[in-house]
mmCIF file with all atom_site columns, C-alpha atoms in Angstrom:
data_model
loop_
_atom_site.group_PDB
_atom_site.id
_atom_site.type_symbol
_atom_site.label_atom_id
_atom_site.label_alt_id
_atom_site.label_comp_id
_atom_site.label_asym_id
_atom_site.label_entity_id
_atom_site.label_seq_id
_atom_site.pdbx_PDB_ins_code
_atom_site.Cartn_x
_atom_site.Cartn_y
_atom_site.Cartn_z
_atom_site.occupancy
_atom_site.B_iso_or_equiv
_atom_site.pdbx_formal_charge
_atom_site.auth_seq_id
_atom_site.auth_comp_id
_atom_site.auth_asym_id
_atom_site.auth_atom_id
_atom_site.pdbx_PDB_model_num
ATOM 1   C CA . MET A 1 1   ? -0.377  -0.051 0.042   1.00 0.00 ? 1   MET A CA 1
ATOM 2   C CA . ARG A 1 2   ? 0.772   3.097  -1.169  1.00 0.00 ? 2   ARG A CA 1
ATOM 3   C CA . SER A 1 3   ? 1.797   5.879  1.592   1.00 0.00 ? 3   SER A CA 1
ATOM 4   C CA . GLU A 1 4   ? -0.463  8.993  2.125   1.00 0.00 ? 4   GLU A CA 1
ATOM 5   C CA . GLN A 1 5   ? 2.366   11.777 0.208   1.00 0.00 ? 5   GLN A CA 1
ATOM 6   C CA . GLU A 1 6   ? 3.071   9.836  -2.906  1.00 0.00 ? 6   GLU A CA 1
ATOM 7   C CA . VAL A 1 7   ? -1.064  9.679  -3.040  1.00 0.00 ? 7   VAL A CA 1
ATOM 8   C CA . ASN A 1 8   ? -0.926  13.287 -2.839  1.00 0.00 ? 8   ASN A CA 1
ATOM 9   C CA . ARG A 1 9   ? 1.088   13.717 -4.534  1.00 0.00 ? 9   ARG A CA 1
ATOM 10  C CA . ALA A 1 10  ? -0.784  10.727 -7.672  1.00 0.00 ? 10  ALA A CA 1
ATOM 11  C CA . ILE A 1 11  ? -4.264  13.217 -6.823  1.00 0.00 ? 11  ILE A CA 1
ATOM 12  C CA . GLU A 1 12  ? -2.836  16.249 -7.437  1.00 0.00 ? 12  GLU A CA 1
ATOM 13  C CA . GLN A 1 13  ? -0.818  15.984 -10.527 1.00 0.00 ? 13  GLN A CA 1
ATOM 14  C CA . TYR A 1 14  ? -2.205  13.866 -12.632 1.00 0.00 ? 14  TYR A CA 1
ATOM 15  C CA . SER A 1 15  ? -6.772  14.570 -11.231 1.00 0.00 ? 15  SER A CA 1
ATOM 16  C CA . ASP A 1 16  ? -7.205  16.609 -14.230 1.00 0.00 ? 16  ASP A CA 1
ATOM 17  C CA . MET A 1 17  ? -5.958  14.234 -16.932 1.00 0.00 ? 17  MET A CA 1
ATOM 18  C CA . ILE A 1 18  ? -8.053  11.599 -14.934 1.00 0.00 ? 18  ILE A CA 1
ATOM 19  C CA . ARG A 1 19  ? -11.167 13.985 -15.384 1.00 0.00 ? 19  ARG A CA 1
ATOM 20  C CA . ARG A 1 20  ? -10.425 15.101 -18.707 1.00 0.00 ? 20  ARG A CA 1
ATOM 21  C CA . LEU A 1 21  ? -10.274 11.304 -20.394 1.00 0.00 ? 21  LEU A CA 1
ATOM 22  C CA . CYS A 1 22  ? -13.313 9.682  -17.996 1.00 0.00 ? 22  CYS A CA 1
ATOM 23  C CA . MET A 1 23  ? -15.174 12.569 -19.395 1.00 0.00 ? 23  MET A CA 1
ATOM 24  C CA . ILE A 1 24  ? -14.390 12.256 -22.564 1.00 0.00 ? 24  ILE A CA 1
ATOM 25  C CA . HIS A 1 25  ? -15.595 8.585  -22.571 1.00 0.00 ? 25  HIS A CA 1
ATOM 26  C CA . LEU A 1 26  ? -17.885 9.015  -19.754 1.00 0.00 ? 26  LEU A CA 1
ATOM 27  C CA . LYS A 1 27  ? -20.522 11.839 -20.535 1.00 0.00 ? 27  LYS A CA 1
ATOM 28  C CA . ASN A 1 28  ? -21.156 12.252 -16.915 1.00 0.00 ? 28  ASN A CA 1
ATOM 29  C CA . TYR A 1 29  ? -19.655 14.055 -13.974 1.00 0.00 ? 29  TYR A CA 1
ATOM 30  C CA . ALA A 1 30  ? -21.150 11.692 -11.480 1.00 0.00 ? 30  ALA A CA 1
ATOM 31  C CA . ASP A 1 31  ? -20.018 8.489  -13.755 1.00 0.00 ? 31  ASP A CA 1
ATOM 32  C CA . THR A 1 32  ? -16.157 10.518 -13.981 1.00 0.00 ? 32  THR A CA 1
ATOM 33  C CA . GLU A 1 33  ? -16.275 10.672 -9.922  1.00 0.00 ? 33  GLU A CA 1
ATOM 34  C CA . ASP A 1 34  ? -17.013 7.037  -9.383  1.00 0.00 ? 34  ASP A CA 1
ATOM 35  C CA . ILE A 1 35  ? -14.539 6.376  -11.938 1.00 0.00 ? 35  ILE A CA 1
ATOM 36  C CA . PHE A 1 36  ? -11.881 8.897  -10.398 1.00 0.00 ? 36  PHE A CA 1
ATOM 37  C CA . GLN A 1 37  ? -12.423 7.266  -7.340  1.00 0.00 ? 37  GLN A CA 1
ATOM 38  C CA . THR A 1 38  ? -11.551 4.174  -8.558  1.00 0.00 ? 38  THR A CA 1
ATOM 39  C CA . VAL A 1 39  ? -8.693  4.827  -10.117 1.00 0.00 ? 39  VAL A CA 1
ATOM 40  C CA . PHE A 1 40  ? -7.036  6.340  -6.705  1.00 0.00 ? 40  PHE A CA 1
ATOM 41  C CA . LEU A 1 41  ? -8.770  3.076  -4.955  1.00 0.00 ? 41  LEU A CA 1
ATOM 42  C CA . LYS A 1 42  ? -6.052  0.835  -7.589  1.00 0.00 ? 42  LYS A CA 1
ATOM 43  C CA . TYR A 1 43  ? -3.634  3.392  -7.321  1.00 0.00 ? 43  TYR A CA 1
ATOM 44  C CA . VAL A 1 44  ? -3.078  2.844  -3.380  1.00 0.00 ? 44  VAL A CA 1
ATOM 45  C CA . LEU A 1 45  ? -3.691  -0.472 -3.049  1.00 0.00 ? 45  LEU A CA 1
ATOM 46  C CA . SER A 1 46  ? -0.737  -1.159 -5.902  1.00 0.00 ? 46  SER A CA 1
ATOM 47  C CA . SER A 1 47  ? 2.250   -2.155 -5.822  1.00 0.00 ? 47  SER A CA 1
ATOM 48  C CA . VAL A 1 48  ? 2.829   -2.446 -8.715  1.00 0.00 ? 48  VAL A CA 1
ATOM 49  C CA . SER A 1 49  ? 6.899   -0.038 -9.665  1.00 0.00 ? 49  SER A CA 1
ATOM 50  C CA . PHE A 1 50  ? 7.162   2.763  -12.246 1.00 0.00 ? 50  PHE A CA 1
ATOM 51  C CA . GLU A 1 51  ? 10.482  3.039  -13.533 1.00 0.00 ? 51  GLU A CA 1
ATOM 52  C CA . SER A 1 52  ? 10.142  6.585  -14.694 1.00 0.00 ? 52  SER A CA 1
ATOM 53  C CA . LYS A 1 53  ? 6.765   9.841  -14.763 1.00 0.00 ? 53  LYS A CA 1
ATOM 54  C CA . GLU A 1 54  ? 6.167   8.681  -17.196 1.00 0.00 ? 54  GLU A CA 1
ATOM 55  C CA . HIS A 1 55  ? 5.667   5.158  -17.151 1.00 0.00 ? 55  HIS A CA 1
ATOM 56  C CA . GLU A 1 56  ? 3.039   5.898  -14.508 1.00 0.00 ? 56  GLU A CA 1
ATOM 57  C CA . LYS A 1 57  ? 1.607   8.240  -16.460 1.00 0.00 ? 57  LYS A CA 1
ATOM 58  C CA . ALA A 1 58  ? 1.035   5.530  -19.029 1.00 0.00 ? 58  ALA A CA 1
ATOM 59  C CA . TRP A 1 59  ? 0.079   3.535  -15.911 1.00 0.00 ? 59  TRP A CA 1
ATOM 60  C CA . PHE A 1 60  ? -2.288  6.229  -14.128 1.00 0.00 ? 60  PHE A CA 1
ATOM 61  C CA . ILE A 1 61  ? -3.621  6.719  -18.801 1.00 0.00 ? 61  ILE A CA 1
ATOM 62  C CA . ARG A 1 62  ? -3.738  2.671  -18.909 1.00 0.00 ? 62  ARG A CA 1
ATOM 63  C CA . VAL A 1 63  ? -6.561  2.226  -16.316 1.00 0.00 ? 63  VAL A CA 1
ATOM 64  C CA . THR A 1 64  ? -8.803  5.045  -16.113 1.00 0.00 ? 64  THR A CA 1
ATOM 65  C CA . ILE A 1 65  ? -8.871  4.313  -20.107 1.00 0.00 ? 65  ILE A CA 1
ATOM 66  C CA . ASN A 1 66  ? -10.132 0.482  -18.875 1.00 0.00 ? 66  ASN A CA 1
ATOM 67  C CA . ALA A 1 67  ? -12.455 1.358  -16.130 1.00 0.00 ? 67  ALA A CA 1
ATOM 68  C CA . CYS A 1 68  ? -14.358 3.131  -17.916 1.00 0.00 ? 68  CYS A CA 1
ATOM 69  C CA . LYS A 1 69  ? -14.481 0.812  -20.390 1.00 0.00 ? 69  LYS A CA 1
ATOM 70  C CA . ASP A 1 70  ? -15.035 -1.655 -18.432 1.00 0.00 ? 70  ASP A CA 1
ATOM 71  C CA . LEU A 1 71  ? -18.262 0.641  -16.583 1.00 0.00 ? 71  LEU A CA 1
ATOM 72  C CA . LEU A 1 72  ? -19.346 1.780  -20.289 1.00 0.00 ? 72  LEU A CA 1
ATOM 73  C CA . LYS A 1 73  ? -19.639 -1.899 -21.343 1.00 0.00 ? 73  LYS A CA 1
ATOM 74  C CA . SER A 1 74  ? -21.579 -3.263 -17.655 1.00 0.00 ? 74  SER A CA 1
ATOM 75  C CA . PHE A 1 75  ? -24.477 -5.041 -17.177 1.00 0.00 ? 75  PHE A CA 1
ATOM 76  C CA . ILE A 1 76  ? -26.504 -2.277 -15.763 1.00 0.00 ? 76  ILE A CA 1
ATOM 77  C CA . ARG A 1 77  ? -25.027 0.570  -17.357 1.00 0.00 ? 77  ARG A CA 1
ATOM 78  C CA . SER A 1 78  ? -26.758 -0.900 -20.570 1.00 0.00 ? 78  SER A CA 1
ATOM 79  C CA . ARG A 1 79  ? -30.103 -1.525 -19.193 1.00 0.00 ? 79  ARG A CA 1
ATOM 80  C CA . THR A 1 80  ? -30.604 1.671  -17.677 1.00 0.00 ? 80  THR A CA 1
ATOM 81  C CA . ILE A 1 81  ? -32.118 5.292  -18.948 1.00 0.00 ? 81  ILE A CA 1
ATOM 82  C CA . SER A 1 82  ? -31.386 8.759  -16.065 1.00 0.00 ? 82  SER A CA 1
ATOM 83  C CA . LEU A 1 83  ? -34.771 10.129 -16.056 1.00 0.00 ? 83  LEU A CA 1
ATOM 84  C CA . ASP A 1 84  ? -34.157 13.448 -17.635 1.00 0.00 ? 84  ASP A CA 1
ATOM 85  C CA . GLU A 1 85  ? -33.454 11.732 -21.005 1.00 0.00 ? 85  GLU A CA 1
ATOM 86  C CA . ILE A 1 86  ? -37.269 9.868  -20.022 1.00 0.00 ? 86  ILE A CA 1
ATOM 87  C CA . ILE A 1 87  ? -37.987 13.338 -20.245 1.00 0.00 ? 87  ILE A CA 1
ATOM 88  C CA . GLU A 1 88  ? -36.722 14.088 -22.999 1.00 0.00 ? 88  GLU A CA 1
ATOM 89  C CA . GLN A 1 89  ? -37.494 11.842 -25.595 1.00 0.00 ? 89  GLN A CA 1
ATOM 90  C CA . PRO A 1 90  ? -41.369 11.742 -25.473 1.00 0.00 ? 90  PRO A CA 1
ATOM 91  C CA . SER A 1 91  ? -42.462 10.198 -28.169 1.00 0.00 ? 91  SER A CA 1
ATOM 92  C CA . GLU A 1 92  ? -40.880 6.676  -27.306 1.00 0.00 ? 92  GLU A CA 1
ATOM 93  C CA . MET A 1 93  ? -43.224 7.258  -24.290 1.00 0.00 ? 93  MET A CA 1
ATOM 94  C CA . SER A 1 94  ? -47.243 7.776  -24.448 1.00 0.00 ? 94  SER A CA 1
ATOM 95  C CA . VAL A 1 95  ? -49.164 10.704 -22.800 1.00 0.00 ? 95  VAL A CA 1
ATOM 96  C CA . ASP A 1 96  ? -50.266 8.458  -19.692 1.00 0.00 ? 96  ASP A CA 1
ATOM 97  C CA . ASP A 1 97  ? -46.721 7.282  -19.125 1.00 0.00 ? 97  ASP A CA 1
ATOM 98  C CA . ARG A 1 98  ? -45.256 10.597 -18.838 1.00 0.00 ? 98  ARG A CA 1
ATOM 99  C CA . ASP A 1 99  ? -47.795 11.983 -17.514 1.00 0.00 ? 99  ASP A CA 1
ATOM 100 C CA . VAL A 1 100 ? -47.189 10.050 -14.864 1.00 0.00 ? 100 VAL A CA 1
ATOM 101 C CA . LEU A 1 101 ? -44.022 10.079 -14.948 1.00 0.00 ? 101 LEU A CA 1
ATOM 102 C CA . GLU A 1 102 ? -43.893 13.672 -14.359 1.00 0.00 ? 102 GLU A CA 1
ATOM 103 C CA . ALA A 1 103 ? -45.608 13.501 -10.917 1.00 0.00 ? 103 ALA A CA 1
ATOM 104 C CA . VAL A 1 104 ? -44.636 10.816 -8.940  1.00 0.00 ? 104 VAL A CA 1
ATOM 105 C CA . LEU A 1 105 ? -40.575 13.266 -9.598  1.00 0.00 ? 105 LEU A CA 1
ATOM 106 C CA . SER A 1 106 ? -42.835 16.171 -8.760  1.00 0.00 ? 106 SER A CA 1
ATOM 107 C CA . LEU A 1 107 ? -43.579 14.441 -4.908  1.00 0.00 ? 107 LEU A CA 1
ATOM 108 C CA . PRO A 1 108 ? -42.034 15.091 -2.622  1.00 0.00 ? 108 PRO A CA 1
ATOM 109 C CA . GLN A 1 109 ? -39.321 12.571 -1.552  1.00 0.00 ? 109 GLN A CA 1
ATOM 110 C CA . LYS A 1 110 ? -40.259 10.786 0.751   1.00 0.00 ? 110 LYS A CA 1
ATOM 111 C CA . TYR A 1 111 ? -42.864 9.699  -0.917  1.00 0.00 ? 111 TYR A CA 1
ATOM 112 C CA . LYS A 1 112 ? -40.697 8.768  -3.814  1.00 0.00 ? 112 LYS A CA 1
ATOM 113 C CA . ASP A 1 113 ? -38.625 7.300  -1.880  1.00 0.00 ? 113 ASP A CA 1
ATOM 114 C CA . VAL A 1 114 ? -42.502 5.518  -0.932  1.00 0.00 ? 114 VAL A CA 1
ATOM 115 C CA . VAL A 1 115 ? -43.928 4.782  -4.509  1.00 0.00 ? 115 VAL A CA 1
ATOM 116 C CA . TYR A 1 116 ? -40.235 3.643  -6.301  1.00 0.00 ? 116 TYR A CA 1
ATOM 117 C CA . LEU A 1 117 ? -40.269 0.768  -4.165  1.00 0.00 ? 117 LEU A CA 1
ATOM 118 C CA . HIS A 1 118 ? -43.397 -0.619 -3.981  1.00 0.00 ? 118 HIS A CA 1
ATOM 119 C CA . TYR A 1 119 ? -44.117 0.397  -7.481  1.00 0.00 ? 119 TYR A CA 1
ATOM 120 C CA . TYR A 1 120 ? -40.750 -0.089 -9.616  1.00 0.00 ? 120 TYR A CA 1
ATOM 121 C CA . GLU A 1 121 ? -39.130 -2.653 -6.936  1.00 0.00 ? 121 GLU A CA 1
ATOM 122 C CA . ASP A 1 122 ? -42.278 -4.274 -5.465  1.00 0.00 ? 122 ASP A CA 1
ATOM 123 C CA . TYR A 1 123 ? -41.034 -4.571 -1.953  1.00 0.00 ? 123 TYR A CA 1
ATOM 124 C CA . THR A 1 124 ? -44.514 -4.750 -0.070  1.00 0.00 ? 124 THR A CA 1
ATOM 125 C CA . ALA A 1 125 ? -44.613 -1.606 2.980   1.00 0.00 ? 125 ALA A CA 1
ATOM 126 C CA . PRO A 1 126 ? -42.535 -4.002 5.873   1.00 0.00 ? 126 PRO A CA 1
ATOM 127 C CA . GLN A 1 127 ? -39.539 -4.289 3.730   1.00 0.00 ? 127 GLN A CA 1
ATOM 128 C CA . ILE A 1 128 ? -39.986 -0.718 2.121   1.00 0.00 ? 128 ILE A CA 1
ATOM 129 C CA . SER A 1 129 ? -39.915 0.123  6.210   1.00 0.00 ? 129 SER A CA 1
ATOM 130 C CA . ARG A 1 130 ? -37.201 -2.548 6.652   1.00 0.00 ? 130 ARG A CA 1
ATOM 131 C CA . ILE A 1 131 ? -35.357 -0.180 3.898   1.00 0.00 ? 131 ILE A CA 1
ATOM 132 C CA . LEU A 1 132 ? -35.820 2.764  4.715   1.00 0.00 ? 132 LEU A CA 1
ATOM 133 C CA . GLY A 1 133 ? -35.548 2.061  8.766   1.00 0.00 ? 133 GLY A CA 1
ATOM 134 C CA . LYS A 1 134 ? -39.436 3.271  9.244   1.00 0.00 ? 134 LYS A CA 1
ATOM 135 C CA . ASN A 1 135 ? -42.299 2.760  11.045  1.00 0.00 ? 135 ASN A CA 1
ATOM 136 C CA . VAL A 1 136 ? -44.085 0.538  8.591   1.00 0.00 ? 136 VAL A CA 1
ATOM 137 C CA . ASN A 1 137 ? -47.547 2.040  9.405   1.00 0.00 ? 137 ASN A CA 1
ATOM 138 C CA . THR A 1 138 ? -45.560 4.764  8.367   1.00 0.00 ? 138 THR A CA 1
ATOM 139 C CA . ILE A 1 139 ? -45.142 3.652  5.423   1.00 0.00 ? 139 ILE A CA 1
ATOM 140 C CA . TYR A 1 140 ? -48.481 2.436  4.889   1.00 0.00 ? 140 TYR A CA 1
ATOM 141 C CA . THR A 1 141 ? -49.180 5.831  5.838   1.00 0.00 ? 141 THR A CA 1
ATOM 142 C CA . LEU A 1 142 ? -46.782 7.635  2.758   1.00 0.00 ? 142 LEU A CA 1
ATOM 143 C CA . ILE A 1 143 ? -48.157 4.876  -0.185  1.00 0.00 ? 143 ILE A CA 1
ATOM 144 C CA . THR A 1 144 ? -51.765 5.705  0.964   1.00 0.00 ? 144 THR A CA 1
ATOM 145 C CA . ARG A 1 145 ? -50.867 10.319 0.261   1.00 0.00 ? 145 ARG A CA 1
ATOM 146 C CA . SER A 1 146 ? -48.567 9.331  -2.990  1.00 0.00 ? 146 SER A CA 1
ATOM 147 C CA . LYS A 1 147 ? -51.413 7.661  -4.018  1.00 0.00 ? 147 LYS A CA 1
ATOM 148 C CA . ARG A 1 148 ? -53.888 10.426 -3.018  1.00 0.00 ? 148 ARG A CA 1
ATOM 149 C CA . LEU A 1 149 ? -51.531 13.738 -4.259  1.00 0.00 ? 149 LEU A CA 1
ATOM 150 C CA . LEU A 1 150 ? -50.752 11.297 -7.201  1.00 0.00 ? 150 LEU A CA 1
ATOM 151 C CA . ARG A 1 151 ? -55.053 11.135 -8.373  1.00 0.00 ? 151 ARG A CA 1
ATOM 152 C CA . GLU A 1 152 ? -54.936 14.571 -7.701  1.00 0.00 ? 152 GLU A CA 1
ATOM 153 C CA . LYS A 1 153 ? -52.030 15.286 -9.790  1.00 0.00 ? 153 LYS A CA 1
ATOM 154 C CA . LEU A 1 154 ? -53.208 13.676 -13.278 1.00 0.00 ? 154 LEU A CA 1
ATOM 155 C CA . GLY A 1 155 ? -56.420 14.042 -11.563 1.00 0.00 ? 155 GLY A CA 1
ATOM 156 C CA . GLY A 1 156 ? -59.028 11.776 -11.250 1.00 0.00 ? 156 GLY A CA 1
ATOM 157 C CA . ASP A 1 157 ? -59.126 7.861  -9.641  1.00 0.00 ? 157 ASP A CA 1
ATOM 158 C CA . GLY A 1 158 ? -57.634 6.650  -13.393 1.00 0.00 ? 158 GLY A CA 1
ATOM 159 C CA . TYR A 1 159 ? -53.881 6.186  -12.108 1.00 0.00 ? 159 TYR A CA 1
ATOM 160 C CA . GLU A 1 160 ? -53.451 3.195  -10.334 1.00 0.00 ? 160 GLU A CA 1
#
């Protein structure tokens, strides 16, 4: 494992380059930050001794590019789409689906979490209470209130 001084020097020297490489490949700030952390964690745990500064820089470049490629071809990455992209692609969604999505996104966070876990992940109220660390009766109340809010936003009982 590397010393704190070595790690700090490497971060200072290579952080901009790594972030730029990640942004070129991933075009996403959150993923860039994840890969940035992964690269430096690999550096901290690595026992590679570098022959020169050029060798060290090449190692950082190779590890960064490989980590970006791994993320891009990962199963989860290929099966997900951001909510922003969903909203920007109205032609692929029906008007009703778009309305429901916008209504869910406009809910307060405490309701969004419960709605997502209950309706999209099919968790029961007792399971959600364990996940969120809340009383099961509180979860039932949040589900009921979120249904009511969604009905009001969507204009009727047609949405369940």
